[in-house]
Amino acid sequence: MVMTQPFVSQFTITGKLEDLSTKSNDCIKYLQLVTEQGEYWVKVAKELRKSISSKLKPGCLLKVTGMRRHEINKGKIKYKAYGIELLSKPASEKVISQTCNSTVTAKPKAKVLFCQKSTCWKKGGKTACELLKKELKNRGLAGQVEVKTVGCLKQCKKAPNMVIMPDKARYSRVQPQKVSNLIEKHLIAD
C-alpha cells in the first residue's frame, strides 16, 4: 500500500460569515464562510478562539488566512484559520468606524525536528541543529520556533534528516550551510 503525504499550503478566503460552530464554553471552533466560489468550513486555531468570540456575528464580511491541508488519498481539504480580519459588520448593526476594522492574528506553532540517532548526528545533524538554534537566536525567532531532537525519521541512508512544522517539510542530507535558506523559506513570514 502506498502512503501519500498531505499537501499543505497557505490560503486566504474573503467571504460572508454564514454560521458559527461553538464549543460548550461559547468559544468559536468553526466558521462557515460563503464566497462566490462556494462554501467553506474553517477550523479556528485555539489561540484565536476566545479573542474572536464576541466580535463575530453571522452576516459579517471576513478575511481569513491560514493553512490548507489537502489529503489526496481521502479527497478532502481541511482549512485552519490563524488570522481573521473583520472587514464589515452586518448591515442590521450600527457600526462605529473604529471598532469595525479590528484584526486578530496568531502564527502557527513552528517546530523543527532533528533526528538525533547516531547516523544522522554523526553525519552533520548535530552541527546543523546547533547552527539552526544560533541562527534563530540571531534573528530574534528563538522564542517563536521550537527546535526538538527526536528519534529516527526512517531515512538513515540519507542522513542527516529534519522536518519543519507546520509545513511538514522533510529534508534529508541537510548541510549546515543550507540552514539559513531553510529558515527563510519556512520560518519567516512573507
PDB file of C-alpha atoms in Angstrom:
ATOM      1  CA  MET A   1       0.000   0.000   0.000  1.00  0.00           C
ATOM      2  CA  VAL A   2       1.345   3.421  -0.965  1.00  0.00           C
ATOM      3  CA  MET A   3       1.022   6.174   1.639  1.00  0.00           C
ATOM      4  CA  THR A   4       0.740   9.718   0.328  1.00  0.00           C
ATOM      5  CA  GLN A   5       1.688  12.773   2.356  1.00  0.00           C
ATOM      6  CA  PRO A   6      -0.933  15.521   2.622  1.00  0.00           C
ATOM      7  CA  PHE A   7      -0.216  18.697   0.673  1.00  0.00           C
ATOM      8  CA  VAL A   8      -0.088  21.744   2.969  1.00  0.00           C
ATOM      9  CA  SER A   9      -0.266  25.348   1.733  1.00  0.00           C
ATOM     10  CA  GLN A  10      -1.408  28.792   2.828  1.00  0.00           C
ATOM     11  CA  PHE A  11      -4.827  30.218   1.967  1.00  0.00           C
ATOM     12  CA  THR A  12      -6.764  33.480   2.116  1.00  0.00           C
ATOM     13  CA  ILE A  13     -10.553  33.486   1.889  1.00  0.00           C
ATOM     14  CA  THR A  14     -12.682  36.630   1.855  1.00  0.00           C
ATOM     15  CA  GLY A  15     -16.351  35.939   2.357  1.00  0.00           C
ATOM     16  CA  LYS A  16     -19.554  36.381   4.325  1.00  0.00           C
ATOM     17  CA  LEU A  17     -19.829  34.614   7.671  1.00  0.00           C
ATOM     18  CA  GLU A  18     -22.869  32.388   7.275  1.00  0.00           C
ATOM     19  CA  ASP A  19     -22.735  30.363  10.502  1.00  0.00           C
ATOM     20  CA  LEU A  20     -20.606  29.586  13.578  1.00  0.00           C
ATOM     21  CA  SER A  21     -19.978  26.327  15.384  1.00  0.00           C
ATOM     22  CA  THR A  22     -19.170  26.820  19.072  1.00  0.00           C
ATOM     23  CA  LYS A  23     -17.912  24.640  21.878  1.00  0.00           C
ATOM     24  CA  SER A  24     -19.689  24.270  25.224  1.00  0.00           C
ATOM     25  CA  ASN A  25     -17.740  27.256  26.641  1.00  0.00           C
ATOM     26  CA  ASP A  26     -19.027  29.517  23.805  1.00  0.00           C
ATOM     27  CA  CYS A  27     -15.637  29.612  22.049  1.00  0.00           C
ATOM     28  CA  ILE A  28     -15.905  29.518  18.270  1.00  0.00           C
ATOM     29  CA  LYS A  29     -14.495  26.298  16.792  1.00  0.00           C
ATOM     30  CA  TYR A  30     -15.593  26.508  13.126  1.00  0.00           C
ATOM     31  CA  LEU A  31     -16.622  29.300  10.757  1.00  0.00           C
ATOM     32  CA  GLN A  32     -18.862  28.740   7.741  1.00  0.00           C
ATOM     33  CA  LEU A  33     -17.850  31.210   5.019  1.00  0.00           C
ATOM     34  CA  VAL A  34     -19.719  31.789   1.768  1.00  0.00           C
ATOM     35  CA  THR A  35     -17.898  33.215  -1.261  1.00  0.00           C
ATOM     36  CA  GLU A  36     -18.573  33.380  -4.990  1.00  0.00           C
ATOM     37  CA  GLN A  37     -16.530  30.169  -5.366  1.00  0.00           C
ATOM     38  CA  GLY A  38     -18.516  28.217  -2.785  1.00  0.00           C
ATOM     39  CA  GLU A  39     -18.915  27.402   0.882  1.00  0.00           C
ATOM     40  CA  TYR A  40     -16.025  26.690   3.279  1.00  0.00           C
ATOM     41  CA  TRP A  41     -15.892  25.335   6.825  1.00  0.00           C
ATOM     42  CA  VAL A  42     -12.757  26.687   8.516  1.00  0.00           C
ATOM     43  CA  LYS A  43     -11.452  25.487  11.876  1.00  0.00           C
ATOM     44  CA  VAL A  44     -10.272  28.324  14.134  1.00  0.00           C
ATOM     45  CA  ALA A  45      -6.853  27.946  15.795  1.00  0.00           C
ATOM     46  CA  LYS A  46      -7.068  27.571  19.583  1.00  0.00           C
ATOM     47  CA  GLU A  47      -5.070  30.779  20.091  1.00  0.00           C
ATOM     48  CA  LEU A  48      -7.838  32.804  18.396  1.00  0.00           C
ATOM     49  CA  ARG A  49     -10.990  31.203  19.777  1.00  0.00           C
ATOM     50  CA  LYS A  50     -11.531  33.281  22.922  1.00  0.00           C
ATOM     51  CA  SER A  51     -10.419  36.585  21.401  1.00  0.00           C
ATOM     52  CA  ILE A  52     -12.882  36.491  18.480  1.00  0.00           C
ATOM     53  CA  SER A  53     -15.982  35.054  20.162  1.00  0.00           C
ATOM     54  CA  SER A  54     -17.598  38.421  20.965  1.00  0.00           C
ATOM     55  CA  LYS A  55     -16.625  40.129  17.687  1.00  0.00           C
ATOM     56  CA  LEU A  56     -18.152  37.817  15.073  1.00  0.00           C
ATOM     57  CA  LYS A  57     -21.807  37.607  14.134  1.00  0.00           C
ATOM     58  CA  PRO A  58     -23.409  35.924  11.092  1.00  0.00           C
ATOM     59  CA  GLY A  59     -23.504  38.345   8.163  1.00  0.00           C
ATOM     60  CA  CYS A  60     -20.038  39.833   8.819  1.00  0.00           C
ATOM     61  CA  LEU A  61     -17.581  40.129   5.958  1.00  0.00           C
ATOM     62  CA  LEU A  62     -14.305  38.407   6.928  1.00  0.00           C
ATOM     63  CA  LYS A  63     -10.833  37.926   5.510  1.00  0.00           C
ATOM     64  CA  VAL A  64      -9.493  34.615   6.846  1.00  0.00           C
ATOM     65  CA  THR A  65      -5.891  33.424   6.409  1.00  0.00           C
ATOM     66  CA  GLY A  66      -4.301  30.172   7.482  1.00  0.00           C
ATOM     67  CA  MET A  67      -3.143  26.740   6.388  1.00  0.00           C
ATOM     68  CA  ARG A  68      -4.932  24.419   3.941  1.00  0.00           C
ATOM     69  CA  ARG A  69      -4.307  20.666   4.182  1.00  0.00           C
ATOM     70  CA  HIS A  70      -5.202  18.653   1.089  1.00  0.00           C
ATOM     71  CA  GLU A  71      -5.449  14.961   1.915  1.00  0.00           C
ATOM     72  CA  ILE A  72      -5.135  13.492  -1.563  1.00  0.00           C
ATOM     73  CA  ASN A  73      -5.971   9.881  -0.706  1.00  0.00           C
ATOM     74  CA  LYS A  74      -9.189  10.940   1.100  1.00  0.00           C
ATOM     75  CA  GLY A  75     -10.113  13.665  -1.374  1.00  0.00           C
ATOM     76  CA  LYS A  76     -10.578  16.184   1.456  1.00  0.00           C
ATOM     77  CA  ILE A  77      -9.324  19.711   2.021  1.00  0.00           C
ATOM     78  CA  LYS A  78      -9.173  20.986   5.602  1.00  0.00           C
ATOM     79  CA  TYR A  79      -8.791  24.667   6.455  1.00  0.00           C
ATOM     80  CA  LYS A  80      -7.375  26.079   9.703  1.00  0.00           C
ATOM     81  CA  ALA A  81      -7.501  29.822  10.416  1.00  0.00           C
ATOM     82  CA  TYR A  82      -4.577  31.624  12.062  1.00  0.00           C
ATOM     83  CA  GLY A  83      -5.676  35.132  11.094  1.00  0.00           C
ATOM     84  CA  ILE A  84      -9.174  36.627  10.997  1.00  0.00           C
ATOM     85  CA  GLU A  85      -9.854  40.194   9.908  1.00  0.00           C
ATOM     86  CA  LEU A  86     -13.308  41.703  10.332  1.00  0.00           C
ATOM     87  CA  LEU A  87     -13.960  43.761   7.180  1.00  0.00           C
ATOM     88  CA  SER A  88     -17.533  44.860   7.967  1.00  0.00           C
ATOM     89  CA  LYS A  89     -20.330  44.084  10.405  1.00  0.00           C
ATOM     90  CA  PRO A  90     -23.844  43.042   9.361  1.00  0.00           C
ATOM     91  CA  ALA A  91     -25.963  45.862   7.900  1.00  0.00           C
ATOM     92  CA  SER A  92     -28.501  45.468  10.731  1.00  0.00           C
ATOM     93  CA  GLU A  93     -25.987  46.718  13.321  1.00  0.00           C
ATOM     94  CA  LYS A  94     -24.939  50.332  13.742  1.00  0.00           C
ATOM     95  CA  VAL A  95     -21.176  50.460  13.431  1.00  0.00           C
ATOM     96  CA  ILE A  96     -18.686  52.845  14.965  1.00  0.00           C
ATOM     97  CA  SER A  97     -15.918  53.165  12.388  1.00  0.00           C
ATOM     98  CA  GLN A  98     -13.071  52.482  14.832  1.00  0.00           C
ATOM     99  CA  THR A  99     -14.457  49.145  16.068  1.00  0.00           C
ATOM    100  CA  CYS A 100     -15.266  47.877  12.571  1.00  0.00           C
ATOM    101  CA  ASN A 101     -11.723  47.228  11.396  1.00  0.00           C
ATOM    102  CA  SER A 102     -10.266  45.010  14.114  1.00  0.00           C
ATOM    103  CA  THR A 103      -7.726  42.340  13.252  1.00  0.00           C
ATOM    104  CA  VAL A 104      -6.742  39.262  15.230  1.00  0.00           C
ATOM    105  CA  THR A 105      -3.741  37.191  14.173  1.00  0.00           C
ATOM    106  CA  ALA A 106      -1.829  34.207  15.507  1.00  0.00           C
ATOM    107  CA  LYS A 107       1.041  32.338  13.943  1.00  0.00           C
ATOM    108  CA  PRO A 108       1.001  28.588  13.537  1.00  0.00           C
ATOM    109  CA  LYS A 109       3.296  26.948  16.033  1.00  0.00           C
ATOM    110  CA  ALA A 110       6.612  26.394  14.312  1.00  0.00           C
ATOM    111  CA  LYS A 111       8.831  23.434  15.188  1.00  0.00           C
ATOM    112  CA  VAL A 112      11.961  21.983  13.678  1.00  0.00           C
ATOM    113  CA  LEU A 113      12.535  18.295  14.372  1.00  0.00           C
ATOM    114  CA  PHE A 114      16.064  16.885  14.048  1.00  0.00           C
ATOM    115  CA  CYS A 115      16.805  13.172  14.058  1.00  0.00           C
ATOM    116  CA  GLN A 116      19.312  12.537  16.857  1.00  0.00           C
ATOM    117  CA  LYS A 117      20.078   8.905  16.104  1.00  0.00           C
ATOM    118  CA  SER A 118      23.751   8.132  15.656  1.00  0.00           C
ATOM    119  CA  THR A 119      23.807   8.070  11.831  1.00  0.00           C
ATOM    120  CA  CYS A 120      22.181  11.486  11.457  1.00  0.00           C
ATOM    121  CA  TRP A 121      24.014  13.036  14.390  1.00  0.00           C
ATOM    122  CA  LYS A 122      27.466  11.886  13.175  1.00  0.00           C
ATOM    123  CA  LYS A 123      26.866  12.944   9.561  1.00  0.00           C
ATOM    124  CA  GLY A 124      26.291  16.610  10.450  1.00  0.00           C
ATOM    125  CA  GLY A 125      22.913  16.662  12.175  1.00  0.00           C
ATOM    126  CA  LYS A 126      24.374  17.920  15.438  1.00  0.00           C
ATOM    127  CA  THR A 127      26.208  20.757  13.665  1.00  0.00           C
ATOM    128  CA  ALA A 128      23.121  21.717  11.651  1.00  0.00           C
ATOM    129  CA  CYS A 129      20.936  21.660  14.773  1.00  0.00           C
ATOM    130  CA  GLU A 130      23.318  23.903  16.734  1.00  0.00           C
ATOM    131  CA  LEU A 131      23.674  26.264  13.773  1.00  0.00           C
ATOM    132  CA  LEU A 132      19.876  26.491  13.413  1.00  0.00           C
ATOM    133  CA  LYS A 133      19.487  27.380  17.107  1.00  0.00           C
ATOM    134  CA  LYS A 134      22.187  30.043  16.789  1.00  0.00           C
ATOM    135  CA  GLU A 135      20.641  31.496  13.611  1.00  0.00           C
ATOM    136  CA  LEU A 136      17.158  31.637  15.183  1.00  0.00           C
ATOM    137  CA  LYS A 137      18.577  33.423  18.221  1.00  0.00           C
ATOM    138  CA  ASN A 138      20.388  35.964  15.997  1.00  0.00           C
ATOM    139  CA  ARG A 139      17.162  36.690  14.084  1.00  0.00           C
ATOM    140  CA  GLY A 140      15.078  37.014  17.262  1.00  0.00           C
ATOM    141  CA  LEU A 141      12.990  33.918  16.471  1.00  0.00           C
ATOM    142  CA  ALA A 142      14.242  31.645  19.262  1.00  0.00           C
ATOM    143  CA  GLY A 143      11.077  32.141  21.334  1.00  0.00           C
ATOM    144  CA  GLN A 144       8.744  31.509  18.384  1.00  0.00           C
ATOM    145  CA  VAL A 145      10.325  28.363  16.935  1.00  0.00           C
ATOM    146  CA  GLU A 146      10.855  25.201  18.956  1.00  0.00           C
ATOM    147  CA  VAL A 147      13.876  23.112  17.966  1.00  0.00           C
ATOM    148  CA  LYS A 148      13.464  19.499  19.072  1.00  0.00           C
ATOM    149  CA  THR A 149      15.577  16.395  18.743  1.00  0.00           C
ATOM    150  CA  VAL A 150      13.563  13.259  18.022  1.00  0.00           C
ATOM    151  CA  GLY A 151      14.054   9.580  17.340  1.00  0.00           C
ATOM    152  CA  CYS A 152      14.629   8.019  13.944  1.00  0.00           C
ATOM    153  CA  LEU A 153      12.894   9.682  10.967  1.00  0.00           C
ATOM    154  CA  LYS A 154      13.291   6.486   8.874  1.00  0.00           C
ATOM    155  CA  GLN A 155      15.683   7.932   6.284  1.00  0.00           C
ATOM    156  CA  CYS A 156      19.007   6.692   7.713  1.00  0.00           C
ATOM    157  CA  LYS A 157      20.643   6.278   4.295  1.00  0.00           C
ATOM    158  CA  LYS A 158      20.015   9.973   3.585  1.00  0.00           C
ATOM    159  CA  ALA A 159      21.317  11.319   6.912  1.00  0.00           C
ATOM    160  CA  PRO A 160      21.088  13.881   8.441  1.00  0.00           C
ATOM    161  CA  ASN A 161      17.303  14.376   8.428  1.00  0.00           C
ATOM    162  CA  MET A 162      14.918  17.052   9.690  1.00  0.00           C
ATOM    163  CA  VAL A 163      11.235  18.060   9.483  1.00  0.00           C
ATOM    164  CA  ILE A 164       9.937  21.644   9.605  1.00  0.00           C
ATOM    165  CA  MET A 165       6.432  22.157  11.026  1.00  0.00           C
ATOM    166  CA  PRO A 166       3.680  23.270  10.393  1.00  0.00           C
ATOM    167  CA  ASP A 167       4.569  22.728   6.696  1.00  0.00           C
ATOM    168  CA  LYS A 168       5.648  19.141   7.426  1.00  0.00           C
ATOM    169  CA  ALA A 169       8.539  19.697   5.036  1.00  0.00           C
ATOM    170  CA  ARG A 170      11.052  16.826   5.220  1.00  0.00           C
ATOM    171  CA  TYR A 171      14.704  17.404   4.410  1.00  0.00           C
ATOM    172  CA  SER A 172      17.425  14.798   4.007  1.00  0.00           C
ATOM    173  CA  ARG A 173      21.193  15.227   3.660  1.00  0.00           C
ATOM    174  CA  VAL A 174      20.860  18.565   5.465  1.00  0.00           C
ATOM    175  CA  GLN A 175      24.008  20.616   5.047  1.00  0.00           C
ATOM    176  CA  PRO A 176      24.782  23.188   7.751  1.00  0.00           C
ATOM    177  CA  GLN A 177      25.348  25.940   5.149  1.00  0.00           C
ATOM    178  CA  LYS A 178      21.749  25.460   3.887  1.00  0.00           C
ATOM    179  CA  VAL A 179      20.138  26.096   7.308  1.00  0.00           C
ATOM    180  CA  SER A 180      19.831  29.849   6.681  1.00  0.00           C
ATOM    181  CA  ASN A 181      17.918  29.233   3.415  1.00  0.00           C
ATOM    182  CA  LEU A 182      15.531  26.826   5.173  1.00  0.00           C
ATOM    183  CA  ILE A 183      14.770  29.476   7.832  1.00  0.00           C
ATOM    184  CA  GLU A 184      13.967  31.990   5.097  1.00  0.00           C
ATOM    185  CA  LYS A 185      11.782  29.505   3.236  1.00  0.00           C
ATOM    186  CA  HIS A 186       9.702  28.121   6.123  1.00  0.00           C
ATOM    187  CA  LEU A 187      10.020  30.151   9.320  1.00  0.00           C
ATOM    188  CA  ILE A 188       9.936  33.799   8.284  1.00  0.00           C
ATOM    189  CA  ALA A 189       6.530  35.218   7.366  1.00  0.00           C
ATOM    190  CA  ASP A 190       6.190  36.840   3.930  1.00  0.00           C
TER     191      ASP A 190
END
